[in-house]
Amino acid sequence: LVMGSLYNSQNTPPWSLPANKTQSGFLTRSAKGDGGTANFFRFEDKAGAEQVIMHAERNMDTEIELDETHDVGNNRSVTVGGKNTEIIQNDALLKVEQGSLTITVDKQSIDITAMTG
């Protein structure tokens, strides 16, 4: 039992019921915020629509002491609204086993396209 996690008339669930009855998680309101700002970690357990969402109202930092592995069974998409920086202090490998690889730098006239096979 986590103190403060039981819902009642004063401490209501973070997602409205019954519309979101398949959702659970943690939501914390920003201190001295306007009530609409929050961090949350949410689970959607509706059959066929299962999802885990982690939302940071501002910054999110992750520190890993050893290795990190991601295994994505289908598509992956990353969108960066500002600058993206990656620093690799050893080897790097990008391997496209099927399909194509396209690198485009807008306004710089650099286009690289390669097909496998």
Short mmCIF file of C-alpha atoms in Angstrom, two decimals:
data_model
loop_
_atom_site.label_atom_id
_atom_site.label_comp_id
_atom_site.label_asym_id
_atom_site.label_seq_id
_atom_site.Cartn_x
_atom_site.Cartn_y
_atom_site.Cartn_z
CA LEU A 1 0.00 0.00 0.00
CA VAL A 2 1.40 3.37 -1.01
CA MET A 3 0.19 6.21 1.21
CA GLY A 4 -1.84 8.76 -0.72
CA SER A 5 -2.66 6.32 -3.52
CA LEU A 6 -6.14 5.32 -2.36
CA TYR A 7 -8.88 7.24 -4.11
CA ASN A 8 -11.82 8.86 -2.39
CA SER A 9 -13.94 12.03 -2.79
CA GLN A 10 -10.98 14.28 -1.93
CA ASN A 11 -8.24 12.28 -3.68
CA THR A 12 -9.77 11.39 -7.05
CA PRO A 13 -8.18 9.21 -9.75
CA PRO A 14 -5.95 11.15 -12.17
CA TRP A 15 -7.96 10.03 -15.22
CA SER A 16 -11.75 10.38 -15.31
CA LEU A 17 -13.98 7.38 -14.74
CA PRO A 18 -15.62 5.41 -16.19
CA ALA A 19 -14.26 6.63 -19.57
CA ASN A 20 -10.68 5.72 -18.61
CA LYS A 21 -11.40 2.67 -16.47
CA THR A 22 -8.61 0.68 -18.17
CA GLN A 23 -5.97 3.29 -17.26
CA SER A 24 -3.86 3.39 -14.12
CA GLY A 25 -0.65 5.06 -13.07
CA PHE A 26 0.85 7.94 -11.16
CA LEU A 27 0.27 11.65 -11.73
CA THR A 28 1.96 14.40 -9.72
CA ARG A 29 0.96 18.06 -10.02
CA SER A 30 3.70 20.67 -10.34
CA ALA A 31 4.34 22.53 -7.09
CA LYS A 32 2.98 26.08 -7.33
CA GLY A 33 1.75 25.27 -10.84
CA ASP A 34 -1.58 26.16 -12.36
CA GLY A 35 -3.08 22.70 -11.80
CA GLY A 36 -2.69 21.76 -15.45
CA THR A 37 1.02 21.00 -15.22
CA ALA A 38 2.08 17.53 -14.13
CA ASN A 39 4.40 14.58 -14.57
CA PHE A 40 2.81 11.21 -15.12
CA PHE A 41 3.43 7.55 -15.75
CA ARG A 42 0.32 5.88 -17.20
CA PHE A 43 -0.64 2.34 -18.16
CA GLU A 44 -3.41 1.67 -20.68
CA ASP A 45 -4.59 -1.93 -20.28
CA LYS A 46 -7.44 -1.99 -22.80
CA ALA A 47 -7.14 -5.19 -24.87
CA GLY A 48 -5.63 -4.40 -28.26
CA ALA A 49 -4.62 -0.87 -27.21
CA GLU A 50 -2.07 -1.58 -24.46
CA GLN A 51 0.34 1.31 -23.94
CA VAL A 52 2.78 2.77 -21.41
CA ILE A 53 3.19 6.55 -21.40
CA MET A 54 5.79 8.52 -19.45
CA HIS A 55 5.38 12.32 -19.53
CA ALA A 56 7.76 14.92 -18.09
CA GLU A 57 6.31 18.43 -17.80
CA ARG A 58 9.79 19.86 -18.43
CA ASN A 59 13.05 17.91 -18.45
CA MET A 60 13.66 14.16 -18.26
CA ASP A 61 17.09 12.74 -17.47
CA THR A 62 18.08 9.08 -17.57
CA GLU A 63 21.31 7.72 -16.08
CA ILE A 64 22.38 4.14 -16.73
CA GLU A 65 25.40 2.69 -14.93
CA LEU A 66 26.14 -0.05 -17.48
CA ASP A 67 24.28 -1.11 -20.64
CA GLU A 68 21.03 -0.01 -22.26
CA THR A 69 19.07 -2.09 -24.78
CA HIS A 70 15.93 -1.25 -26.75
CA ASP A 71 14.07 -3.89 -28.77
CA VAL A 72 11.28 -2.49 -30.95
CA GLY A 73 9.13 -5.13 -32.65
CA ASN A 74 7.82 -2.85 -35.42
CA ASN A 75 8.34 0.83 -36.29
CA ARG A 76 10.28 3.46 -34.34
CA SER A 77 9.95 7.23 -34.69
CA VAL A 78 11.91 10.03 -33.00
CA THR A 79 11.11 13.73 -33.42
CA VAL A 80 13.39 16.38 -31.93
CA GLY A 81 12.00 19.91 -31.83
CA GLY A 82 15.43 21.51 -31.33
CA LYS A 83 19.06 20.47 -31.58
CA ASN A 84 20.12 16.80 -31.37
CA THR A 85 23.60 15.90 -30.08
CA GLU A 86 25.07 12.41 -29.78
CA ILE A 87 28.59 11.81 -28.50
CA ILE A 88 29.98 8.31 -29.04
CA GLN A 89 33.32 7.66 -27.36
CA ASN A 90 34.05 4.34 -29.06
CA ASP A 91 32.73 2.50 -32.12
CA ALA A 92 29.40 3.11 -33.86
CA LEU A 93 27.51 0.85 -36.27
CA LEU A 94 24.44 1.58 -38.39
CA LYS A 95 23.35 -1.49 -40.34
CA VAL A 96 20.31 -1.53 -42.66
CA GLU A 97 19.65 -5.19 -43.50
CA GLN A 98 16.64 -4.67 -45.76
CA GLY A 99 15.15 -1.65 -47.53
CA SER A 100 16.90 1.67 -47.96
CA LEU A 101 18.79 4.34 -46.04
CA THR A 102 18.22 8.01 -46.87
CA ILE A 103 20.14 10.91 -45.34
CA THR A 104 19.03 14.43 -46.28
CA VAL A 105 20.36 17.72 -44.94
CA ASP A 106 18.01 20.55 -45.90
CA LYS A 107 19.56 23.68 -47.42
CA GLN A 108 22.99 22.03 -47.53
CA SER A 109 22.70 20.02 -50.77
CA ILE A 110 23.67 16.72 -49.14
CA ASP A 111 21.49 13.77 -50.20
CA ILE A 112 22.65 10.18 -49.72
CA THR A 113 20.38 7.29 -50.72
CA ALA A 114 21.34 3.62 -50.69
CA MET A 115 19.37 0.45 -51.40
CA THR A 116 20.20 -2.93 -49.89
CA GLY A 117 20.51 -6.02 -52.05
#
